[in-house]
């Protein structure tokens, strides 16, 4: 029987990706809709992943799976990093965040536009134990948006392992090399051992 996990994320774009990567590997139970959104005010991706997983574990009593992701741009000193969701302000849209990122990098040449996505994926269990895995993908920020798939910063992130396409031009192929795909597969390997 496959392990059962409640998905802690309230972001439908992330839930779609998590379901796609973990299909056939675990049984995912949807996040109960009555649980309010968790305030992600931790100092690190790991803190935020734990806040989300603990809130859902507490509400359901079932092992909870969370992921927290940040985009670090070298020339911006690692920003937006843990602030990726609210880079251009509280309740910022994906579009506003991408716009701020492109503006912050205005005039920066391609060789200095290096960046990486990092995901921390975590399972919190009812007995108080937890498992943590990470996934990273290296790439660069393009000078303009390309593609309509994916979400968030995908239209401006070009992974080095691809053919020069942005994540938003890749569809399902994104999961093979993405931060989230890697973190989730690492997590599943840990629970299967
Ligand atoms: P979260 O805190 O893990 O929900 O992610 C923070 C923000 O990072 C999101 O609001 C998105 O803007 C961005 N983000 C997370 N994952 C991805 C991804 O796979 N591609 C592009 N942007 C992402």
PDB file of C-alpha atoms and ligand atoms in Angstrom:
ATOM      1  CA  UNK A   1       0.000   0.000   0.000  1.00  0.00           C
ATOM      2  CA  UNK A   2       1.256   3.507  -0.820  1.00  0.00           C
ATOM      3  CA  UNK A   3       1.948   5.897   2.076  1.00  0.00           C
ATOM      4  CA  UNK A   4      -0.851   8.431   2.672  1.00  0.00           C
ATOM      5  CA  UNK A   5       0.077  12.106   2.967  1.00  0.00           C
ATOM      6  CA  UNK A   6      -2.052  15.235   3.270  1.00  0.00           C
ATOM      7  CA  UNK A   7      -0.826  18.012   0.984  1.00  0.00           C
ATOM      8  CA  UNK A   8      -0.110  21.087   3.104  1.00  0.00           C
ATOM      9  CA  UNK A   9       0.158  23.558   0.233  1.00  0.00           C
ATOM     10  CA  UNK A  10      -2.786  25.872  -0.468  1.00  0.00           C
ATOM     11  CA  UNK A  11      -1.299  26.950  -3.824  1.00  0.00           C
ATOM     12  CA  UNK A  12      -3.131  25.086  -6.643  1.00  0.00           C
ATOM     13  CA  UNK A  13      -0.177  25.525  -9.030  1.00  0.00           C
ATOM     14  CA  UNK A  14       2.142  23.781  -6.599  1.00  0.00           C
ATOM     15  CA  UNK A  15      -0.417  21.077  -5.759  1.00  0.00           C
ATOM     16  CA  UNK A  16      -0.725  20.294  -9.481  1.00  0.00           C
ATOM     17  CA  UNK A  17       3.041  19.818  -9.768  1.00  0.00           C
ATOM     18  CA  UNK A  18       3.301  17.818  -6.528  1.00  0.00           C
ATOM     19  CA  UNK A  19       0.505  15.481  -7.726  1.00  0.00           C
ATOM     20  CA  UNK A  20       2.183  15.015 -11.091  1.00  0.00           C
ATOM     21  CA  UNK A  21       5.622  14.204  -9.611  1.00  0.00           C
ATOM     22  CA  UNK A  22       4.282  11.873  -6.909  1.00  0.00           C
ATOM     23  CA  UNK A  23       1.647  10.046  -8.978  1.00  0.00           C
ATOM     24  CA  UNK A  24       1.864   6.307  -8.235  1.00  0.00           C
ATOM     25  CA  UNK A  25       4.433   6.843  -5.468  1.00  0.00           C
ATOM     26  CA  UNK A  26       2.230   8.071  -2.597  1.00  0.00           C
ATOM     27  CA  UNK A  27      -1.497   8.596  -2.020  1.00  0.00           C
ATOM     28  CA  UNK A  28      -2.133  12.324  -1.703  1.00  0.00           C
ATOM     29  CA  UNK A  29      -5.059  13.570   0.357  1.00  0.00           C
ATOM     30  CA  UNK A  30      -6.232  17.125  -0.451  1.00  0.00           C
ATOM     31  CA  UNK A  31      -5.669  19.866   2.094  1.00  0.00           C
ATOM     32  CA  UNK A  32      -8.852  20.423   4.155  1.00  0.00           C
ATOM     33  CA  UNK A  33     -10.413  23.664   2.952  1.00  0.00           C
ATOM     34  CA  UNK A  34     -11.425  24.812   6.454  1.00  0.00           C
ATOM     35  CA  UNK A  35      -7.780  25.241   7.539  1.00  0.00           C
ATOM     36  CA  UNK A  36      -6.793  28.909   7.195  1.00  0.00           C
ATOM     37  CA  UNK A  37      -3.740  29.876   5.130  1.00  0.00           C
ATOM     38  CA  UNK A  38      -0.560  29.625   7.153  1.00  0.00           C
ATOM     39  CA  UNK A  39       1.410  32.850   7.657  1.00  0.00           C
ATOM     40  CA  UNK A  40       4.816  32.017   6.177  1.00  0.00           C
ATOM     41  CA  UNK A  41       6.959  34.256   8.364  1.00  0.00           C
ATOM     42  CA  UNK A  42       9.839  31.864   9.053  1.00  0.00           C
ATOM     43  CA  UNK A  43      13.438  32.956   8.476  1.00  0.00           C
ATOM     44  CA  UNK A  44      14.254  30.008   6.216  1.00  0.00           C
ATOM     45  CA  UNK A  45      12.583  27.774   3.626  1.00  0.00           C
ATOM     46  CA  UNK A  46      12.798  24.943   6.166  1.00  0.00           C
ATOM     47  CA  UNK A  47      11.015  27.003   8.846  1.00  0.00           C
ATOM     48  CA  UNK A  48       8.202  27.829   6.412  1.00  0.00           C
ATOM     49  CA  UNK A  49       7.862  24.241   5.209  1.00  0.00           C
ATOM     50  CA  UNK A  50       7.575  23.140   8.846  1.00  0.00           C
ATOM     51  CA  UNK A  51       4.970  25.820   9.680  1.00  0.00           C
ATOM     52  CA  UNK A  52       2.758  24.580   6.807  1.00  0.00           C
ATOM     53  CA  UNK A  53       3.180  20.863   7.490  1.00  0.00           C
ATOM     54  CA  UNK A  54       2.633  21.255  11.248  1.00  0.00           C
ATOM     55  CA  UNK A  55      -0.578  23.263  10.733  1.00  0.00           C
ATOM     56  CA  UNK A  56      -2.062  20.560   8.484  1.00  0.00           C
ATOM     57  CA  UNK A  57      -0.847  17.705  10.698  1.00  0.00           C
ATOM     58  CA  UNK A  58      -2.511  19.407  13.665  1.00  0.00           C
ATOM     59  CA  UNK A  59      -5.791  19.843  11.746  1.00  0.00           C
ATOM     60  CA  UNK A  60      -5.955  16.288  10.357  1.00  0.00           C
ATOM     61  CA  UNK A  61      -3.828  14.007  12.552  1.00  0.00           C
ATOM     62  CA  UNK A  62      -2.410  12.563   9.314  1.00  0.00           C
ATOM     63  CA  UNK A  63       1.204  12.833   8.101  1.00  0.00           C
ATOM     64  CA  UNK A  64       1.523  16.105   6.174  1.00  0.00           C
ATOM     65  CA  UNK A  65       3.665  16.957   3.150  1.00  0.00           C
ATOM     66  CA  UNK A  66       4.794  20.523   2.513  1.00  0.00           C
ATOM     67  CA  UNK A  67       7.189  22.294   0.205  1.00  0.00           C
ATOM     68  CA  UNK A  68       8.689  25.743   0.376  1.00  0.00           C
ATOM     69  CA  UNK A  69      10.614  27.254  -2.497  1.00  0.00           C
ATOM     70  CA  UNK A  70      12.838  30.256  -3.054  1.00  0.00           C
ATOM     71  CA  UNK A  71      14.532  31.789  -6.081  1.00  0.00           C
ATOM     72  CA  UNK A  72      18.014  33.154  -5.306  1.00  0.00           C
ATOM     73  CA  UNK A  73      19.590  35.569  -7.759  1.00  0.00           C
ATOM     74  CA  UNK A  74      23.340  35.968  -7.204  1.00  0.00           C
ATOM     75  CA  UNK A  75      23.708  39.594  -8.294  1.00  0.00           C
ATOM     76  CA  UNK A  76      20.840  40.510  -5.932  1.00  0.00           C
ATOM     77  CA  UNK A  77      22.660  38.956  -2.968  1.00  0.00           C
ATOM     78  CA  UNK A  78      20.386  35.886  -2.975  1.00  0.00           C
ATOM     79  CA  UNK A  79      17.106  37.817  -3.128  1.00  0.00           C
ATOM     80  CA  UNK A  80      14.191  37.222  -3.418  1.00  0.00           C
ATOM     81  CA  UNK A  81      15.031  33.927  -1.617  1.00  0.00           C
ATOM     82  CA  UNK A  82      12.698  33.232   1.259  1.00  0.00           C
ATOM     83  CA  UNK A  83      10.731  36.342   0.226  1.00  0.00           C
ATOM     84  CA  UNK A  84       9.954  35.014  -3.279  1.00  0.00           C
ATOM     85  CA  UNK A  85       6.155  35.007  -2.807  1.00  0.00           C
ATOM     86  CA  UNK A  86       6.022  38.605  -1.569  1.00  0.00           C
ATOM     87  CA  UNK A  87       9.004  40.113  -3.410  1.00  0.00           C
ATOM     88  CA  UNK A  88       7.022  43.108  -4.637  1.00  0.00           C
ATOM     89  CA  UNK A  89       4.832  43.363  -1.529  1.00  0.00           C
ATOM     90  CA  UNK A  90       2.226  41.467   0.508  1.00  0.00           C
ATOM     91  CA  UNK A  91      -0.341  39.694  -1.712  1.00  0.00           C
ATOM     92  CA  UNK A  92       1.812  40.363  -4.783  1.00  0.00           C
ATOM     93  CA  UNK A  93       0.786  38.565  -7.970  1.00  0.00           C
ATOM     94  CA  UNK A  94       3.217  36.367  -9.934  1.00  0.00           C
ATOM     95  CA  UNK A  95       3.199  39.058 -12.618  1.00  0.00           C
ATOM     96  CA  UNK A  96       4.155  41.850 -10.186  1.00  0.00           C
ATOM     97  CA  UNK A  97       7.003  39.769  -8.747  1.00  0.00           C
ATOM     98  CA  UNK A  98       8.381  38.948 -12.199  1.00  0.00           C
ATOM     99  CA  UNK A  99       8.113  42.617 -13.176  1.00  0.00           C
ATOM    100  CA  UNK A 100      10.085  43.692 -10.094  1.00  0.00           C
ATOM    101  CA  UNK A 101      12.723  41.030 -10.762  1.00  0.00           C
ATOM    102  CA  UNK A 102      13.195  42.121 -14.378  1.00  0.00           C
ATOM    103  CA  UNK A 103      13.424  45.748 -13.301  1.00  0.00           C
ATOM    104  CA  UNK A 104      15.978  44.916 -10.583  1.00  0.00           C
ATOM    105  CA  UNK A 105      18.117  43.199 -13.230  1.00  0.00           C
ATOM    106  CA  UNK A 106      17.733  45.905 -15.845  1.00  0.00           C
ATOM    107  CA  UNK A 107      21.088  46.361 -17.616  1.00  0.00           C
ATOM    108  CA  UNK A 108      22.700  43.325 -15.924  1.00  0.00           C
ATOM    109  CA  UNK A 109      24.475  41.247 -18.621  1.00  0.00           C
ATOM    110  CA  UNK A 110      23.546  37.560 -19.170  1.00  0.00           C
ATOM    111  CA  UNK A 111      26.720  36.171 -17.525  1.00  0.00           C
ATOM    112  CA  UNK A 112      25.778  37.912 -14.267  1.00  0.00           C
ATOM    113  CA  UNK A 113      22.111  36.813 -14.252  1.00  0.00           C
ATOM    114  CA  UNK A 114      22.855  33.471 -12.540  1.00  0.00           C
ATOM    115  CA  UNK A 115      20.181  32.116 -10.200  1.00  0.00           C
ATOM    116  CA  UNK A 116      18.845  28.946  -8.627  1.00  0.00           C
ATOM    117  CA  UNK A 117      15.575  27.603  -7.332  1.00  0.00           C
ATOM    118  CA  UNK A 118      15.710  25.648  -4.097  1.00  0.00           C
ATOM    119  CA  UNK A 119      12.869  23.608  -2.653  1.00  0.00           C
ATOM    120  CA  UNK A 120      12.709  22.202   0.843  1.00  0.00           C
ATOM    121  CA  UNK A 121      10.167  19.357   0.992  1.00  0.00           C
ATOM    122  CA  UNK A 122       9.118  17.978   4.346  1.00  0.00           C
ATOM    123  CA  UNK A 123       6.878  15.346   5.885  1.00  0.00           C
ATOM    124  CA  UNK A 124       5.740  15.845   9.503  1.00  0.00           C
ATOM    125  CA  UNK A 125       4.389  12.708  11.207  1.00  0.00           C
ATOM    126  CA  UNK A 126       1.927  12.399  14.100  1.00  0.00           C
ATOM    127  CA  UNK A 127       4.666  10.891  16.341  1.00  0.00           C
ATOM    128  CA  UNK A 128       6.624  14.175  16.146  1.00  0.00           C
ATOM    129  CA  UNK A 129       9.228  12.955  13.669  1.00  0.00           C
ATOM    130  CA  UNK A 130       9.947  14.654  10.355  1.00  0.00           C
ATOM    131  CA  UNK A 131      11.788  13.983   7.113  1.00  0.00           C
ATOM    132  CA  UNK A 132      13.381  16.772   5.071  1.00  0.00           C
ATOM    133  CA  UNK A 133      14.737  16.718   1.530  1.00  0.00           C
ATOM    134  CA  UNK A 134      16.000  19.456  -0.764  1.00  0.00           C
ATOM    135  CA  UNK A 135      16.179  19.983  -4.506  1.00  0.00           C
ATOM    136  CA  UNK A 136      18.091  22.635  -6.442  1.00  0.00           C
ATOM    137  CA  UNK A 137      18.195  23.683 -10.092  1.00  0.00           C
ATOM    138  CA  UNK A 138      20.778  26.120 -11.446  1.00  0.00           C
ATOM    139  CA  UNK A 139      20.013  28.569 -14.218  1.00  0.00           C
ATOM    140  CA  UNK A 140      19.733  32.209 -15.209  1.00  0.00           C
ATOM    141  CA  UNK A 141      17.118  34.947 -15.390  1.00  0.00           C
ATOM    142  CA  UNK A 142      16.224  35.911 -18.945  1.00  0.00           C
ATOM    143  CA  UNK A 143      15.741  39.499 -20.051  1.00  0.00           C
ATOM    144  CA  UNK A 144      12.097  38.957 -20.982  1.00  0.00           C
ATOM    145  CA  UNK A 145       9.281  36.461 -20.378  1.00  0.00           C
ATOM    146  CA  UNK A 146       9.034  33.299 -22.487  1.00  0.00           C
ATOM    147  CA  UNK A 147       6.280  30.658 -22.387  1.00  0.00           C
ATOM    148  CA  UNK A 148       2.891  30.283 -20.731  1.00  0.00           C
ATOM    149  CA  UNK A 149       3.169  27.009 -18.766  1.00  0.00           C
ATOM    150  CA  UNK A 150       4.050  26.690 -15.097  1.00  0.00           C
ATOM    151  CA  UNK A 151       3.688  29.556 -12.656  1.00  0.00           C
ATOM    152  CA  UNK A 152       5.550  32.156 -10.611  1.00  0.00           C
ATOM    153  CA  UNK A 153       8.972  33.009 -12.008  1.00  0.00           C
ATOM    154  CA  UNK A 154       8.894  30.191 -14.616  1.00  0.00           C
ATOM    155  CA  UNK A 155       8.652  32.548 -17.654  1.00  0.00           C
ATOM    156  CA  UNK A 156      12.016  34.151 -16.775  1.00  0.00           C
ATOM    157  CA  UNK A 157      13.963  31.153 -15.431  1.00  0.00           C
ATOM    158  CA  UNK A 158      16.205  29.319 -17.935  1.00  0.00           C
ATOM    159  CA  UNK A 159      17.632  26.114 -16.406  1.00  0.00           C
ATOM    160  CA  UNK A 160      21.168  25.262 -17.544  1.00  0.00           C
ATOM    161  CA  UNK A 161      20.232  21.615 -18.020  1.00  0.00           C
ATOM    162  CA  UNK A 162      17.681  22.411 -20.714  1.00  0.00           C
ATOM    163  CA  UNK A 163      17.930  23.566 -24.321  1.00  0.00           C
ATOM    164  CA  UNK A 164      17.667  27.264 -23.521  1.00  0.00           C
ATOM    165  CA  UNK A 165      13.892  27.122 -22.938  1.00  0.00           C
ATOM    166  CA  UNK A 166      12.383  28.746 -19.876  1.00  0.00           C
ATOM    167  CA  UNK A 167      10.521  26.569 -17.372  1.00  0.00           C
ATOM    168  CA  UNK A 168       7.312  28.131 -18.735  1.00  0.00           C
ATOM    169  CA  UNK A 169       8.089  26.659 -22.168  1.00  0.00           C
ATOM    170  CA  UNK A 170       8.605  23.118 -20.852  1.00  0.00           C
ATOM    171  CA  UNK A 171       5.327  21.704 -19.513  1.00  0.00           C
ATOM    172  CA  UNK A 172       5.803  18.325 -17.774  1.00  0.00           C
ATOM    173  CA  UNK A 173       9.495  18.256 -18.763  1.00  0.00           C
ATOM    174  CA  UNK A 174      10.047  20.842 -16.021  1.00  0.00           C
ATOM    175  CA  UNK A 175       9.524  18.189 -13.308  1.00  0.00           C
ATOM    176  CA  UNK A 176      12.449  16.060 -14.512  1.00  0.00           C
ATOM    177  CA  UNK A 177      15.017  18.733 -13.681  1.00  0.00           C
ATOM    178  CA  UNK A 178      13.161  21.119 -11.384  1.00  0.00           C
ATOM    179  CA  UNK A 179      13.947  21.947  -7.757  1.00  0.00           C
ATOM    180  CA  UNK A 180      10.490  20.604  -6.749  1.00  0.00           C
ATOM    181  CA  UNK A 181      10.780  17.398  -8.769  1.00  0.00           C
ATOM    182  CA  UNK A 182      14.176  16.703  -7.245  1.00  0.00           C
ATOM    183  CA  UNK A 183      13.181  17.500  -3.658  1.00  0.00           C
ATOM    184  CA  UNK A 184      10.031  15.347  -3.860  1.00  0.00           C
ATOM    185  CA  UNK A 185      11.823  12.381  -5.454  1.00  0.00           C
ATOM    186  CA  UNK A 186      14.540  12.629  -2.776  1.00  0.00           C
ATOM    187  CA  UNK A 187      11.842  12.632  -0.117  1.00  0.00           C
ATOM    188  CA  UNK A 188      10.152   9.543  -1.568  1.00  0.00           C
ATOM    189  CA  UNK A 189      13.506   7.749  -1.712  1.00  0.00           C
ATOM    190  CA  UNK A 190      13.993   8.522   1.987  1.00  0.00           C
ATOM    191  CA  UNK A 191      10.575   7.169   2.984  1.00  0.00           C
ATOM    192  CA  UNK A 192      10.994   4.031   0.888  1.00  0.00           C
ATOM    193  CA  UNK A 193      14.323   3.154   2.622  1.00  0.00           C
TER     194      UNK A 193
HETATM  195  P1  LIG B   1       6.300  29.126  -1.770  1.00  0.00           P
HETATM  196  O1  LIG B   1       6.637  29.963  -0.569  1.00  0.00           O
HETATM  197  O2  LIG B   1       6.981  27.814  -1.749  1.00  0.00           O
HETATM  198  O3  LIG B   1       4.836  29.011  -1.983  1.00  0.00           O
HETATM  199  O4  LIG B   1       6.868  29.846  -3.066  1.00  0.00           O
HETATM  200  C1  LIG B   1       7.214  31.198  -3.075  1.00  0.00           C
HETATM  201  C2  LIG B   1       7.080  31.789  -4.428  1.00  0.00           C
HETATM  202  O5  LIG B   1       8.116  31.290  -5.260  1.00  0.00           O
HETATM  203  C3  LIG B   1       5.787  31.497  -5.176  1.00  0.00           C
HETATM  204  O6  LIG B   1       4.814  32.449  -4.884  1.00  0.00           O
HETATM  205  C4  LIG B   1       6.212  31.618  -6.624  1.00  0.00           C
HETATM  206  O7  LIG B   1       6.189  32.960  -7.030  1.00  0.00           O
HETATM  207  C5  LIG B   1       7.655  31.162  -6.559  1.00  0.00           C
HETATM  208  N1  LIG B   1       7.780  29.766  -6.958  1.00  0.00           N
HETATM  209  C6  LIG B   1       7.684  28.648  -6.177  1.00  0.00           C
HETATM  210  N2  LIG B   1       7.885  27.547  -6.906  1.00  0.00           N
HETATM  211  C7  LIG B   1       8.092  27.970  -8.172  1.00  0.00           C
HETATM  212  C8  LIG B   1       8.331  27.288  -9.395  1.00  0.00           C
HETATM  213  O8  LIG B   1       8.385  26.052  -9.487  1.00  0.00           O
HETATM  214  N3  LIG B   1       8.493  28.066 -10.475  1.00  0.00           N
HETATM  215  C9  LIG B   1       8.445  29.424 -10.445  1.00  0.00           C
HETATM  216  N4  LIG B   1       8.212  30.095  -9.339  1.00  0.00           N
HETATM  217  C10 LIG B   1       8.031  29.381  -8.204  1.00  0.00           C
END
